[in-house]
Tab-separated table of C-alpha atoms and ligand atoms in Angstrom:
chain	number	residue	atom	x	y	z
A	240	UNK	CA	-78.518	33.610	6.502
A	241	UNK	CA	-78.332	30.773	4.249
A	242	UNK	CA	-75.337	32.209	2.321
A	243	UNK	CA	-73.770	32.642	5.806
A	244	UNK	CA	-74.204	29.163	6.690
A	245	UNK	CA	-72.906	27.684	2.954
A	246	UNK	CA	-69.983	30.047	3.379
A	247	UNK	CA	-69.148	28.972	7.030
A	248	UNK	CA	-69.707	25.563	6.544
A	249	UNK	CA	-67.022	25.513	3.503
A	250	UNK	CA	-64.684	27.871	5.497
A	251	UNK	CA	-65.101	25.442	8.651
A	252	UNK	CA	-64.571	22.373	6.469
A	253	UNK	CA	-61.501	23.725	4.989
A	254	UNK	CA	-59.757	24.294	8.527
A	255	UNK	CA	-60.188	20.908	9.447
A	256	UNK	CA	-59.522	19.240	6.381
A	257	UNK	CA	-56.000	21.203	6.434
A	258	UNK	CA	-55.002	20.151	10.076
A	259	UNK	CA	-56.047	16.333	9.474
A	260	UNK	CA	-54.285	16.484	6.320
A	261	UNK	CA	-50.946	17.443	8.147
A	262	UNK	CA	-51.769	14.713	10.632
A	263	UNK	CA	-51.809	12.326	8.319
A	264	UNK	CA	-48.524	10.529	8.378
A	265	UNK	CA	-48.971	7.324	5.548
A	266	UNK	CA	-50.264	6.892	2.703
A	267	UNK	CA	-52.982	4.981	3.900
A	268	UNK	CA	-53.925	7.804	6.148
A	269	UNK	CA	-53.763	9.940	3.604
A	270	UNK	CA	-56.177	7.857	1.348
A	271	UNK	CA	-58.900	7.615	4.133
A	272	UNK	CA	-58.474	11.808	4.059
A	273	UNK	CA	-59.116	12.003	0.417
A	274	UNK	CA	-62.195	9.632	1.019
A	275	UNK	CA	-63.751	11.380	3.482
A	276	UNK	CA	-63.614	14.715	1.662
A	277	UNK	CA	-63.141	14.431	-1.920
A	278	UNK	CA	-64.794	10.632	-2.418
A	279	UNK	CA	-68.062	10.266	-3.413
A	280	UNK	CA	-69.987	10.871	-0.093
A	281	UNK	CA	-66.827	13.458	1.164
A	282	UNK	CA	-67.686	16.219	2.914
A	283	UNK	CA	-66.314	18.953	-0.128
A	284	UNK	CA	-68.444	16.239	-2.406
A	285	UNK	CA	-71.665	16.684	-1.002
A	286	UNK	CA	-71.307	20.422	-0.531
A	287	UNK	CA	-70.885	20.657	-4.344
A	288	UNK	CA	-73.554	18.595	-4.458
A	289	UNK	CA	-76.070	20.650	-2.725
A	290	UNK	CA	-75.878	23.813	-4.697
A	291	UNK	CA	-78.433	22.689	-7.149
A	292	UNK	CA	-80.821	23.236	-4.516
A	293	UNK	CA	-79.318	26.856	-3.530
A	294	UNK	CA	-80.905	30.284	-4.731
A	295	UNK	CA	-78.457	32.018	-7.683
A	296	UNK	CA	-76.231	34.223	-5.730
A	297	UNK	CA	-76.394	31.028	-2.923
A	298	UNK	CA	-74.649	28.752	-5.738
A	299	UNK	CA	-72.579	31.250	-7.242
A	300	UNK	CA	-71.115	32.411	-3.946
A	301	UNK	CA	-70.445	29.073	-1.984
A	302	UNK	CA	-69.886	27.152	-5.439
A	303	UNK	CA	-66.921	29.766	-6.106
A	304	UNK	CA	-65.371	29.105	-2.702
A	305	UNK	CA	-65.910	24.824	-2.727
A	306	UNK	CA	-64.143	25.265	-6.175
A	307	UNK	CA	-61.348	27.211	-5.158
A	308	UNK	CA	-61.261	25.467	-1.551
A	309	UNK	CA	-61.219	21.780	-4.201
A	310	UNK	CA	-58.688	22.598	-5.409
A	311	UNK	CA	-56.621	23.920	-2.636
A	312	UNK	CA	-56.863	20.192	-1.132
A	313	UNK	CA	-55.892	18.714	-4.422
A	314	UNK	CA	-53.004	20.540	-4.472
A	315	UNK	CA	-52.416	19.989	-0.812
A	316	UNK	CA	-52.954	16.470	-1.179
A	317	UNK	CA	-50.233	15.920	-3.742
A	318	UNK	CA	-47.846	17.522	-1.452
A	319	UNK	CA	-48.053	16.063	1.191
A	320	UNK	CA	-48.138	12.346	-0.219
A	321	UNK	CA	-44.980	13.564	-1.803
A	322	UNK	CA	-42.933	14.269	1.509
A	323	UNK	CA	-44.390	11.203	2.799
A	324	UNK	CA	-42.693	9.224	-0.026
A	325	UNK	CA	-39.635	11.474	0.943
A	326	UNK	CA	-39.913	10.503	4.373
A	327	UNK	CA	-40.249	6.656	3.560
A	328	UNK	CA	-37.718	6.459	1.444
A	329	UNK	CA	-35.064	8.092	3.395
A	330	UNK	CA	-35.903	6.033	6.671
A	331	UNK	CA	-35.595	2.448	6.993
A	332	UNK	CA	-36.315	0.932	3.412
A	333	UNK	CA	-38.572	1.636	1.034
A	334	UNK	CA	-36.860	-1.134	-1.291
A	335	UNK	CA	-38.463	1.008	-4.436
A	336	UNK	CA	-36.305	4.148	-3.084
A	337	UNK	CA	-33.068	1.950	-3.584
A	338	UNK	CA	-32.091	1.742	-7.362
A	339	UNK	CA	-30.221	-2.111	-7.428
A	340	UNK	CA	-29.206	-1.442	-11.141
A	341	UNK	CA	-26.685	1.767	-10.290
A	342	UNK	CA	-23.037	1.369	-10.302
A	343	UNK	CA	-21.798	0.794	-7.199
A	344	UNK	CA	-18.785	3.186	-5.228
A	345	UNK	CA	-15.521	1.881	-6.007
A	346	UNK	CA	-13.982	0.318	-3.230
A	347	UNK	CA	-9.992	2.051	-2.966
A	348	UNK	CA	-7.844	-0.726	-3.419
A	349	UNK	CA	-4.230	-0.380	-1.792
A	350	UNK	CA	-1.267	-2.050	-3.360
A	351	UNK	CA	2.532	-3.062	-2.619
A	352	UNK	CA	5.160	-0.568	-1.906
A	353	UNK	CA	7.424	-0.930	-4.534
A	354	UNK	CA	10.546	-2.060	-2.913
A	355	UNK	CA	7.826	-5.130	-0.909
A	356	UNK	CA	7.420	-6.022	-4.430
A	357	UNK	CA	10.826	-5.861	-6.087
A	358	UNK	CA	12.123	-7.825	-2.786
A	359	UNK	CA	9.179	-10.302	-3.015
A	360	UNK	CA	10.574	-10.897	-6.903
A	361	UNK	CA	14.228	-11.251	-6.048
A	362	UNK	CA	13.500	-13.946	-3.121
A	363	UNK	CA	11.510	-15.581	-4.901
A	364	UNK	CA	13.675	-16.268	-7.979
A	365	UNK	CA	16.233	-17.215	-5.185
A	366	UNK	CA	13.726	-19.483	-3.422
A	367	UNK	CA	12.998	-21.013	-6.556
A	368	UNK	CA	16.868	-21.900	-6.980
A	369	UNK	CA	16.667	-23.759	-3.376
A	370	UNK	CA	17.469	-20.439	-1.140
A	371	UNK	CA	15.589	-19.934	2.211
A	372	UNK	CA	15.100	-16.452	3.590
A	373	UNK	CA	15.477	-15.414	6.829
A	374	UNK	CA	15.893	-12.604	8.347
A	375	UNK	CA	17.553	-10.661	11.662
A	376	UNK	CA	17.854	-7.746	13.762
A	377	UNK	CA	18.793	-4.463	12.102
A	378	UNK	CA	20.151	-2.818	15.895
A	379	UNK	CA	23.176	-5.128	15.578
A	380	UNK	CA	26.578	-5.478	17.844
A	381	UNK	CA	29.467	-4.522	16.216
A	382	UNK	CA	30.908	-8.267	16.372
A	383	UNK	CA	28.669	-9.083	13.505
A	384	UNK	CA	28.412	-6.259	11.732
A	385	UNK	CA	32.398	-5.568	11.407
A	386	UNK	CA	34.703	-8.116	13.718
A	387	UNK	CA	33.644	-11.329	12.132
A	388	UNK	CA	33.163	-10.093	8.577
A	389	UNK	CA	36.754	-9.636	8.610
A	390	UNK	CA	36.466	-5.950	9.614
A	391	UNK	CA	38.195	-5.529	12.857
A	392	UNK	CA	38.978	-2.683	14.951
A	393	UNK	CA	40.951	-0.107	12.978
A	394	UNK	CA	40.818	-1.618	10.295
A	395	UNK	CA	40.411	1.401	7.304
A	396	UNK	CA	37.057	-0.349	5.247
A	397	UNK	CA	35.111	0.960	8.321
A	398	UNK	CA	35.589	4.472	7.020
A	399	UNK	CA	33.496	3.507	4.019
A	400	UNK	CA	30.414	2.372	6.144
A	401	UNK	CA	29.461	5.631	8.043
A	402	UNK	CA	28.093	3.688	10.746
A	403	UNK	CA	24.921	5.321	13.127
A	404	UNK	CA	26.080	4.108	16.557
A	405	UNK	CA	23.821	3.327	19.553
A	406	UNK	CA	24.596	5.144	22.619
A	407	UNK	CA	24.596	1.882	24.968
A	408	UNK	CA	27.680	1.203	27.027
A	409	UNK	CA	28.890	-1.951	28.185
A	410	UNK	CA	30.549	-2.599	31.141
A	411	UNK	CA	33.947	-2.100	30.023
A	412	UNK	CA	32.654	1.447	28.613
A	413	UNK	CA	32.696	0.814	25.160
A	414	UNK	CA	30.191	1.256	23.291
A	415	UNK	CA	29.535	-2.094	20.675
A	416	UNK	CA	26.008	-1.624	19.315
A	417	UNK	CA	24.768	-0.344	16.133
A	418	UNK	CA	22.347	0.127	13.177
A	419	UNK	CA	23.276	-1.756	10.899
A	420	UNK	CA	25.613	-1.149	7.796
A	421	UNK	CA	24.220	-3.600	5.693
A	422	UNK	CA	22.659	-7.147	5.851
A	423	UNK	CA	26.503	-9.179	5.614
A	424	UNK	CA	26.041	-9.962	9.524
A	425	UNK	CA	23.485	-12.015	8.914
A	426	UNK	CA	25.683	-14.134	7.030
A	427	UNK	CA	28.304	-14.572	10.664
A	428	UNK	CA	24.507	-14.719	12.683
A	429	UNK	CA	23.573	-18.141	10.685
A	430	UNK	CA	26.945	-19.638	10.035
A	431	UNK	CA	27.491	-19.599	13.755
A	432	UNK	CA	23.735	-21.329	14.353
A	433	UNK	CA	23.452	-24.066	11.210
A	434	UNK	CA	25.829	-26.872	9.731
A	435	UNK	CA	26.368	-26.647	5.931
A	436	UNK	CA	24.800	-26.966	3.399
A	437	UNK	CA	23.413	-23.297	4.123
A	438	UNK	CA	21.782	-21.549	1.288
A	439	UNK	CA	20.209	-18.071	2.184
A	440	UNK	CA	18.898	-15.207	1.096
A	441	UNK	CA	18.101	-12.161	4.033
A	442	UNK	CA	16.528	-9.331	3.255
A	443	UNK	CA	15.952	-6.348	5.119
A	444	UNK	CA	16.339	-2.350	6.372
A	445	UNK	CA	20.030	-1.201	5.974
A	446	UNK	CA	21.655	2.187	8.102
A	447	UNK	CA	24.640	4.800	6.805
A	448	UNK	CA	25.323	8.097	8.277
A	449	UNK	CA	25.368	9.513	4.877
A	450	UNK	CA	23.768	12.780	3.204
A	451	UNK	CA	21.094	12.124	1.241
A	452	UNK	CA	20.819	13.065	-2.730
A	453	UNK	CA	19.341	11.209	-5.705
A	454	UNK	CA	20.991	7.719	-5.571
A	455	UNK	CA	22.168	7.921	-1.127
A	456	UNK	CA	19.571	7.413	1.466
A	457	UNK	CA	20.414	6.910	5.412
A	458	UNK	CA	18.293	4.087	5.348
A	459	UNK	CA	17.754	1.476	2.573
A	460	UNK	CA	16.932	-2.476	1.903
A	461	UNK	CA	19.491	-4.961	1.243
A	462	UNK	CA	19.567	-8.699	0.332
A	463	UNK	CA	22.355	-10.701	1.490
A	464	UNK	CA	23.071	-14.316	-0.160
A	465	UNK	CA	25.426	-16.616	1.112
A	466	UNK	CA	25.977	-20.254	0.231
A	467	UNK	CA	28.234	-22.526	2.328
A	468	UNK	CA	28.909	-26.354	0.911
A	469	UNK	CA	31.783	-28.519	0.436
A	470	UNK	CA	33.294	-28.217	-3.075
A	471	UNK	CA	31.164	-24.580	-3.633
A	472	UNK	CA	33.139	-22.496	-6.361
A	473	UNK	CA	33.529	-19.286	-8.191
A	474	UNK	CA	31.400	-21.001	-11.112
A	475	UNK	CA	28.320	-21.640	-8.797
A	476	UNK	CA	28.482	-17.878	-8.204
A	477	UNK	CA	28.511	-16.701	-11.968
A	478	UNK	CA	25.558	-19.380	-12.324
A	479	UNK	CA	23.749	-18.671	-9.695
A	480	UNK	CA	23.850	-14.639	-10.286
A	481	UNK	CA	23.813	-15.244	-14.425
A	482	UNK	CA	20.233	-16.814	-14.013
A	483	UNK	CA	19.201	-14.446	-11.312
A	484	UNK	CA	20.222	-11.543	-13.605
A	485	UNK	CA	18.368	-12.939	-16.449
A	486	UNK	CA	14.967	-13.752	-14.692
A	487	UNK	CA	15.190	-9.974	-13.126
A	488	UNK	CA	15.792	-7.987	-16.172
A	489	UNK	CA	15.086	-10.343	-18.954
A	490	UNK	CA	16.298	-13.282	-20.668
A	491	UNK	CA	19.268	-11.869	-23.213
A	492	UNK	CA	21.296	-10.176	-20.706
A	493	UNK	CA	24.973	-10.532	-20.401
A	494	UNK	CA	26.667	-10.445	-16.839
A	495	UNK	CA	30.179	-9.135	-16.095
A	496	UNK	CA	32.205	-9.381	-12.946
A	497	UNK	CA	35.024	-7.120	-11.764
A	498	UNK	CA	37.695	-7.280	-9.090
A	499	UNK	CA	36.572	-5.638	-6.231
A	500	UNK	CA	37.461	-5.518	-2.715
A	501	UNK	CA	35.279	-6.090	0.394
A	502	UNK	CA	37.102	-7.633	3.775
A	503	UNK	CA	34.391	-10.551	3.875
A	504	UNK	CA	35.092	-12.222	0.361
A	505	UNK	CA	38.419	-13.290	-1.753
A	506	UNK	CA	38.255	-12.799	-4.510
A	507	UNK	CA	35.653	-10.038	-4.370
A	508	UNK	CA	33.676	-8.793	-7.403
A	509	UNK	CA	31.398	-6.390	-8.616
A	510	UNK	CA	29.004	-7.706	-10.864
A	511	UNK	CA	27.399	-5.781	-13.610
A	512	UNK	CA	24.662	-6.472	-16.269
A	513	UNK	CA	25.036	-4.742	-20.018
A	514	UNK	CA	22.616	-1.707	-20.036
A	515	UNK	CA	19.013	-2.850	-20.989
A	516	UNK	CA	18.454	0.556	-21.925
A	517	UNK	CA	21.519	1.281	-24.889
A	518	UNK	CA	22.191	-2.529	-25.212
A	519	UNK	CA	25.927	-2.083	-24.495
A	520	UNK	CA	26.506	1.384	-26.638
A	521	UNK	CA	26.330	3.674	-24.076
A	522	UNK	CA	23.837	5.819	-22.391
A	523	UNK	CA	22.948	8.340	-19.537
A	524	UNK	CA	21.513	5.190	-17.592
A	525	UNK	CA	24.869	3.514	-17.417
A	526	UNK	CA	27.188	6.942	-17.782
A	527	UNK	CA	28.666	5.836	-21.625
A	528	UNK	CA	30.146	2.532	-20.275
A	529	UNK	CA	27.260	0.208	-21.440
A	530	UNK	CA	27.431	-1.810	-17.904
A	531	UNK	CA	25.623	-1.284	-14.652
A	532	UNK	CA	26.757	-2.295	-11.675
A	533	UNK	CA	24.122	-4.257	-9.589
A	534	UNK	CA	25.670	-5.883	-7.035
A	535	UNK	CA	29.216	-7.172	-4.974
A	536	UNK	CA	29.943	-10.528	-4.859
A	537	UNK	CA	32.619	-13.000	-3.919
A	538	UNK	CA	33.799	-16.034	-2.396
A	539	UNK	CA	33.680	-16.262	1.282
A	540	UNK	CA	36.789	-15.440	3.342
A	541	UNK	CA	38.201	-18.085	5.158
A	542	UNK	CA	38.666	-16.568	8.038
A	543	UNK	CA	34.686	-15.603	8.074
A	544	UNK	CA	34.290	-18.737	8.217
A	545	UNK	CA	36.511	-19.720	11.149
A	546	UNK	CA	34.737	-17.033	12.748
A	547	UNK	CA	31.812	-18.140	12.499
A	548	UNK	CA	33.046	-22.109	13.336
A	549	UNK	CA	33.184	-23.349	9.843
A	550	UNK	CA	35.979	-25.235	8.996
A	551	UNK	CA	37.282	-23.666	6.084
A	552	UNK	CA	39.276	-26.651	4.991
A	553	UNK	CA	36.457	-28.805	4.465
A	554	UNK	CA	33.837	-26.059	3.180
A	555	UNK	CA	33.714	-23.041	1.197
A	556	UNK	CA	31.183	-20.744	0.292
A	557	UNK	CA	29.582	-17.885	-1.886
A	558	UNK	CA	28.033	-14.056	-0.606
A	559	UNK	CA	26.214	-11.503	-2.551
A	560	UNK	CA	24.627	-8.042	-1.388
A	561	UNK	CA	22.625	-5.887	-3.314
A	562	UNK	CA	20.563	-3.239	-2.746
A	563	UNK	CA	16.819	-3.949	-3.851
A	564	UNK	CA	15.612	0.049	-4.113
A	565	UNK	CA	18.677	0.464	-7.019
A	566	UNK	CA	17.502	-2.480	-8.573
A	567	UNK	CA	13.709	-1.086	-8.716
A	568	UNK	CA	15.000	1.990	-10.003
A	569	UNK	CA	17.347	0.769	-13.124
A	570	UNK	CA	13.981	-2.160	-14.200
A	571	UNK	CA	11.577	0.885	-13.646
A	572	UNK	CA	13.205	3.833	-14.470
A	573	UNK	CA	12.854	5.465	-10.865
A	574	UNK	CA	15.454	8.434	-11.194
A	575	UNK	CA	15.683	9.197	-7.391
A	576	UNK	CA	16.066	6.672	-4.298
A	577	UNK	CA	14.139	9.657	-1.816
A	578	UNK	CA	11.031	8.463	-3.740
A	579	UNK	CA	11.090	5.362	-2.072
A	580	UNK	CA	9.994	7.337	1.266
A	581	UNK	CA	8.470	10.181	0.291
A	582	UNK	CA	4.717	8.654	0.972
A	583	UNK	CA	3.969	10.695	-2.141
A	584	UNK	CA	0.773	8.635	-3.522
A	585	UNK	CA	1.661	9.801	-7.161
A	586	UNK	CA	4.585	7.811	-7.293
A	587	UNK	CA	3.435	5.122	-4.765
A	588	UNK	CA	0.200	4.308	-7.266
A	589	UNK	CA	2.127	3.908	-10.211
A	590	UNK	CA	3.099	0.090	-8.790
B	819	DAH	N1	27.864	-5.719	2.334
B	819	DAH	C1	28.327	-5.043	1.155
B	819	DAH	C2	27.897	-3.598	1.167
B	819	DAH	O1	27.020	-3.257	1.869
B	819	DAH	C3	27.776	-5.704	-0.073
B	819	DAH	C4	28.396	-7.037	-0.305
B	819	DAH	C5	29.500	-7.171	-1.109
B	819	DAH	C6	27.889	-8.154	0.286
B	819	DAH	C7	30.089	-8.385	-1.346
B	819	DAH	C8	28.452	-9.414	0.081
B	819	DAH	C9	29.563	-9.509	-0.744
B	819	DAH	O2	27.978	-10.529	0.621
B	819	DAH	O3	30.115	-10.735	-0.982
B	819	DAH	O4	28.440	-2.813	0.470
């Protein structure tokens, strides 16, 4: 009977110490558990305690099961403080869970598209030599973008602009608007608003109806310069597009400008630097001749001018137009325009 009741008490103290041990939801609770069975006046304690006053087979039988039960709750015990720790530490702060001294993520830094960048030099080596930017609309009537440029009607130079036309009609039924060809309308848009002195620079997105391959896209950046004054000459030109050549791609460069034709200038030239890559002996970046071209050029036309209500016996005037992506391309060796809007991050991260 005795045996019995040793055995039934340890089996009975065993249940309940299990269920109040999975009740117990802090460590604090979980202390008080361990005290009032494994502390010195516990429950398991004093069981242990009593065998000394148990027959033989008494002791031997209910000390082997306090033993084993011992050190079931041991066991249990360090489990269960464990996913309490868990649980602490994943909820909301246990400042000990949170290691201050490990490297922190990275936070993914964006950068500049390449041509923002190339146009944000070229302005600004402009600005610095007193131009102001501004800027217009790229859906442009054909006034600006051809008639006062010198372009009119008919005239054969609009074969070389493949123009993307708008399908508005006016009243008359033709149809004047378009994308367009390149930034030289900006030049008749702030003539016709502003008095000389005018010293520009306008940047922006350029349209051509025009297959695309390694040096053509449909769409493109261009910066237009113009400078209007009295007494402005060829040799303000060459100085003006000398320094901005040399503060572009680098101090030793040599400039030369050719005849060239556009309806909006006269003379017109093409200017071109000597190749930074051969130094002037010939190379596949300038195709043997030692010179790339980088831009056209010229004084203005008289008659864009007039057009524009500038009296062109009192004032005359410098333009330039270049194209910003083929500058990015010769100073960092970009071998294909498409890049420039391809959103391909491999290329894109490399500025
Ligand atoms: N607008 C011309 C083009 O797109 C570039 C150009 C040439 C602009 C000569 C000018 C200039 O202002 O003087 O091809």
């Amino acid at each position: 009977m005795a045996e019995g009741t040793g055995a039934a008490q340890v089996e009975e103290l065993m249940a309940s110490a299990m269920s109040e041990l999975e009740a117990a939801d802090s460590l604090d609770r979980l202390e008080e558990w361990r005290v009032s069975y494994m502390g010195r006046r516990g429950r398991l304690t004093q069981i242990l305690r009593s065998l000394g006053g148990m027959s033989p087979e008494e002791r031997r039988f209910v000390g082997g099961a306090a033993n084993r039960v011992k050190a079931l709750l041991e066991e249990s015990l360090g489990q269960r403080e464990q996913a309490i720790k868990r649980a602490q530490s994943r909820g909301s702060g246990d400042q000990d869970a949170f290691d201050v001294t490990l490297p922190g993520w990275p936070m993914p830094q964006g950068g500049l598209h390449p041509t923002t960048r190339i146009v944000r030099e070229i302005l600004s080596v402009f600005q610095s030599m007193g131009f102001q930017v501004v800027e217009g609309p790229e859906v442009e009537w054909e006034r600006y973008n051809f008639e006062m440029l010198n372009i009119p009607k008919d005239h054969p130079a609009r074969d070389a602009f493949n123009t993307l036309w708008v399908d508005y009609e006016d009243e008359n039924g033709d149809k004047p608007m378009l994308l367009r060809t390149h930034t030289s309308p900006m030049q008749a848009r702030y003539m016709e608003q502003t008095k000389p002195p005018i010293r520009i620079v306008s940047p922006g997105n350029s349209y051509r109806y025009e297959a695309t391959d390694a040096t053509h896209e449909w769409q493109f950046t261009q910066i237009e310069g113009l400078a209007v004054d009295r007494g402005v000459t060829f040799a303000n030109l060459k100085g003006t597009l000398f320094e901005f050549a040399r503060r572009i791609f680098g101090e030793d460069r040599q400039v030369r400008f050719r005849c060239d034709f556009f309806p909006f200038v006269e003379p017109g030239v093409d200017m071109s630097i000597d190749c930074f890559s051969c130094g002037g002996s010939g190379c596949r970046l300038c195709s043997g001749t030692g010179w790339i071209e980088i831009m056209g050029a010229g004084m203005v036309h008289p008659k864009v001018l007039e057009a524009a209500g500038v009296d062109s016996y009192i004032y005359t005037g410098f333009a330039f137009g270049m194209g910003p992506e083929r500058i990015a391309m010769l100073k960092y060796g970009i071998d294909d325009i498409r890049l420039f809007h391809a959103n391909d991050l491999r290329f894109l991260k490399q500025f």
